[in-house]
PDB file of C-alpha atoms in Angstrom:
ATOM      1  CA  UNK A1413     -73.778   2.452 -31.542  1.00 45.00           C
ATOM      2  CA  UNK A1414     -71.202   2.275 -34.299  1.00 55.00           C
ATOM      3  CA  UNK A1415     -68.777  -0.650 -34.249  1.00 61.00           C
ATOM      4  CA  UNK A1416     -66.042   1.990 -34.353  1.00 63.00           C
ATOM      5  CA  UNK A1417     -67.129   3.257 -30.934  1.00 66.00           C
ATOM      6  CA  UNK A1418     -68.403   0.055 -29.296  1.00 73.00           C
ATOM      7  CA  UNK A1419     -67.075  -0.925 -25.858  1.00 80.00           C
ATOM      8  CA  UNK A1420     -64.438  -3.654 -25.859  1.00 81.00           C
ATOM      9  CA  UNK A1421     -65.673  -7.160 -25.166  1.00 83.00           C
ATOM     10  CA  UNK A1422     -64.442  -8.713 -21.943  1.00 91.00           C
ATOM     11  CA  UNK A1423     -61.924 -11.512 -22.326  1.00 93.00           C
ATOM     12  CA  UNK A1424     -58.528 -12.193 -23.829  1.00 94.00           C
ATOM     13  CA  UNK A1425     -57.168  -9.813 -26.461  1.00 96.00           C
ATOM     14  CA  UNK A1426     -54.113 -10.847 -28.456  1.00 96.00           C
ATOM     15  CA  UNK A1427     -51.214  -8.442 -28.867  1.00 95.00           C
ATOM     16  CA  UNK A1428     -49.874  -8.671 -32.424  1.00 96.00           C
ATOM     17  CA  UNK A1429     -46.220  -8.386 -33.378  1.00 95.00           C
ATOM     18  CA  UNK A1430     -45.666  -7.054 -36.881  1.00 95.00           C
ATOM     19  CA  UNK A1431     -43.714  -9.706 -38.824  1.00 95.00           C
ATOM     20  CA  UNK A1432     -41.312  -8.786 -41.610  1.00 95.00           C
ATOM     21  CA  UNK A1433     -39.992 -10.546 -44.694  1.00 97.00           C
ATOM     22  CA  UNK A1434     -36.254 -10.864 -45.305  1.00 98.00           C
ATOM     23  CA  UNK A1435     -36.376  -7.732 -47.476  1.00 97.00           C
ATOM     24  CA  UNK A1436     -37.866  -5.689 -44.607  1.00 95.00           C
ATOM     25  CA  UNK A1437     -41.397  -5.526 -46.008  1.00 96.00           C
ATOM     26  CA  UNK A1438     -44.410  -6.378 -43.834  1.00 97.00           C
ATOM     27  CA  UNK A1439     -45.194 -10.113 -43.950  1.00 98.00           C
ATOM     28  CA  UNK A1440     -48.967  -9.906 -44.352  1.00 98.00           C
ATOM     29  CA  UNK A1441     -49.439 -13.694 -44.548  1.00 98.00           C
ATOM     30  CA  UNK A1442     -47.776 -14.188 -41.158  1.00 98.00           C
ATOM     31  CA  UNK A1443     -49.703 -11.239 -39.726  1.00 98.00           C
ATOM     32  CA  UNK A1444     -53.006 -12.741 -40.878  1.00 98.00           C
ATOM     33  CA  UNK A1445     -51.847 -16.055 -39.387  1.00 98.00           C
ATOM     34  CA  UNK A1446     -51.348 -14.428 -35.987  1.00 98.00           C
ATOM     35  CA  UNK A1447     -54.872 -13.009 -36.088  1.00 98.00           C
ATOM     36  CA  UNK A1448     -56.250 -16.422 -37.062  1.00 98.00           C
ATOM     37  CA  UNK A1449     -54.348 -18.074 -34.217  1.00 98.00           C
ATOM     38  CA  UNK A1450     -55.923 -15.735 -31.662  1.00 98.00           C
ATOM     39  CA  UNK A1451     -59.309 -16.503 -33.180  1.00 97.00           C
ATOM     40  CA  UNK A1452     -58.722 -20.256 -32.852  1.00 97.00           C
ATOM     41  CA  UNK A1453     -57.763 -20.000 -29.173  1.00 97.00           C
ATOM     42  CA  UNK A1454     -60.870 -18.001 -28.280  1.00 96.00           C
ATOM     43  CA  UNK A1455     -59.587 -14.440 -28.013  1.00 97.00           C
ATOM     44  CA  UNK A1456     -62.240 -11.712 -28.254  1.00 97.00           C
ATOM     45  CA  UNK A1457     -60.023  -9.445 -30.315  1.00 96.00           C
ATOM     46  CA  UNK A1458     -56.526  -8.312 -31.248  1.00 97.00           C
ATOM     47  CA  UNK A1459     -54.401  -5.207 -30.785  1.00 95.00           C
ATOM     48  CA  UNK A1460     -52.399  -4.049 -33.816  1.00 95.00           C
ATOM     49  CA  UNK A1461     -49.610  -1.466 -34.003  1.00 93.00           C
ATOM     50  CA  UNK A1462     -48.934  -1.389 -30.289  1.00 86.00           C
ATOM     51  CA  UNK A1463     -45.447  -1.591 -28.768  1.00 78.00           C
ATOM     52  CA  UNK A1464     -44.806  -5.046 -30.286  1.00 73.00           C
ATOM     53  CA  UNK A1465     -46.429  -3.924 -33.537  1.00 66.00           C
ATOM     54  CA  UNK A1466     -43.575  -1.586 -34.463  1.00 81.00           C
ATOM     55  CA  UNK A1467     -46.107   1.167 -35.153  1.00 78.00           C
ATOM     56  CA  UNK A1468     -43.610   3.954 -34.461  1.00 80.00           C
ATOM     57  CA  UNK A1469     -41.106   2.439 -36.899  1.00 86.00           C
ATOM     58  CA  UNK A1470     -43.498   1.958 -39.824  1.00 90.00           C
ATOM     59  CA  UNK A1471     -44.314   4.554 -42.446  1.00 90.00           C
ATOM     60  CA  UNK A1472     -47.894   5.533 -43.339  1.00 86.00           C
ATOM     61  CA  UNK A1473     -48.193   2.986 -46.154  1.00 93.00           C
ATOM     62  CA  UNK A1474     -46.934   0.153 -43.936  1.00 95.00           C
ATOM     63  CA  UNK A1475     -49.264   1.133 -41.069  1.00 91.00           C
ATOM     64  CA  UNK A1476     -52.224   1.139 -43.448  1.00 92.00           C
ATOM     65  CA  UNK A1477     -51.173  -2.281 -44.806  1.00 95.00           C
ATOM     66  CA  UNK A1478     -50.983  -3.704 -41.274  1.00 96.00           C
ATOM     67  CA  UNK A1479     -54.313  -2.140 -40.314  1.00 94.00           C
ATOM     68  CA  UNK A1480     -56.098  -3.392 -43.433  1.00 95.00           C
ATOM     69  CA  UNK A1481     -54.642  -6.899 -43.129  1.00 97.00           C
ATOM     70  CA  UNK A1482     -55.649  -7.182 -39.479  1.00 97.00           C
ATOM     71  CA  UNK A1483     -59.131  -5.715 -40.013  1.00 95.00           C
ATOM     72  CA  UNK A1484     -59.918  -8.007 -42.945  1.00 96.00           C
ATOM     73  CA  UNK A1485     -58.752 -11.140 -41.161  1.00 97.00           C
ATOM     74  CA  UNK A1486     -60.441 -10.195 -37.880  1.00 97.00           C
ATOM     75  CA  UNK A1487     -63.717  -9.455 -39.648  1.00 95.00           C
ATOM     76  CA  UNK A1488     -63.757 -12.975 -41.115  1.00 95.00           C
ATOM     77  CA  UNK A1489     -63.319 -14.372 -37.587  1.00 96.00           C
ATOM     78  CA  UNK A1490     -65.672 -11.931 -35.817  1.00 94.00           C
ATOM     79  CA  UNK A1491     -62.820 -10.557 -33.686  1.00 96.00           C
ATOM     80  CA  UNK A1492     -62.603  -7.030 -32.339  1.00 94.00           C
ATOM     81  CA  UNK A1493     -59.634  -4.851 -33.295  1.00 94.00           C
ATOM     82  CA  UNK A1494     -57.816  -2.059 -31.489  1.00 93.00           C
ATOM     83  CA  UNK A1495     -55.322  -0.086 -33.576  1.00 91.00           C
ATOM     84  CA  UNK A1496     -52.546   1.743 -31.743  1.00 88.00           C
ATOM     85  CA  UNK A1497     -51.462   5.290 -32.542  1.00 84.00           C
ATOM     86  CA  UNK A1498     -47.781   5.915 -31.929  1.00 76.00           C
ATOM     87  CA  UNK A1499     -46.683   9.487 -32.309  1.00 75.00           C
ATOM     88  CA  UNK A1500     -46.130  12.489 -30.088  1.00 73.00           C
ATOM     89  CA  UNK A1501     -47.166  15.016 -32.750  1.00 80.00           C
ATOM     90  CA  UNK A1502     -50.830  16.064 -32.658  1.00 83.00           C
ATOM     91  CA  UNK A1503     -51.266  16.319 -36.427  1.00 86.00           C
ATOM     92  CA  UNK A1504     -49.534  12.991 -37.035  1.00 81.00           C
ATOM     93  CA  UNK A1505     -51.734  11.342 -34.399  1.00 78.00           C
ATOM     94  CA  UNK A1506     -54.876  12.692 -36.043  1.00 85.00           C
ATOM     95  CA  UNK A1507     -53.607  11.534 -39.429  1.00 84.00           C
ATOM     96  CA  UNK A1508     -52.943   8.002 -38.116  1.00 80.00           C
ATOM     97  CA  UNK A1509     -56.383   7.884 -36.486  1.00 81.00           C
ATOM     98  CA  UNK A1510     -58.049   9.063 -39.704  1.00 84.00           C
ATOM     99  CA  UNK A1511     -56.183   6.415 -41.722  1.00 82.00           C
ATOM    100  CA  UNK A1512     -57.228   3.652 -39.289  1.00 82.00           C
ATOM    101  CA  UNK A1513     -60.885   4.724 -39.380  1.00 83.00           C
ATOM    102  CA  UNK A1514     -60.789   5.034 -43.179  1.00 84.00           C
ATOM    103  CA  UNK A1515     -59.373   1.508 -43.430  1.00 79.00           C
ATOM    104  CA  UNK A1516     -62.121   0.179 -41.154  1.00 79.00           C
ATOM    105  CA  UNK A1517     -64.868   1.888 -43.131  1.00 80.00           C
ATOM    106  CA  UNK A1518     -63.480   0.576 -46.433  1.00 80.00           C
ATOM    107  CA  UNK A1519     -63.804  -3.058 -45.310  1.00 76.00           C
TER     108      UNK A1519
END
């Protein structure tokens, strides 16, 4: 079974908030730090771009940056990742899903 379709491991999953720099850009260092923190406390995985992740407020480039940052950091720590999709439009949802899968396959 592909890791992209594997069942979620039982246990604690951390919900990530998307941090921002003073200029409004995504703070990738702090985001990676959150992922690392959940790894240190024994979480099985993290959830990115959920309600606290500001997914609906980010543009496509920012969502891809968050997804890539979380996937890279989680991979180093052997953590699972769930990426939220936050849109009501079918085509936009499919586009977000495709971008998340593309990011995962590129790592």
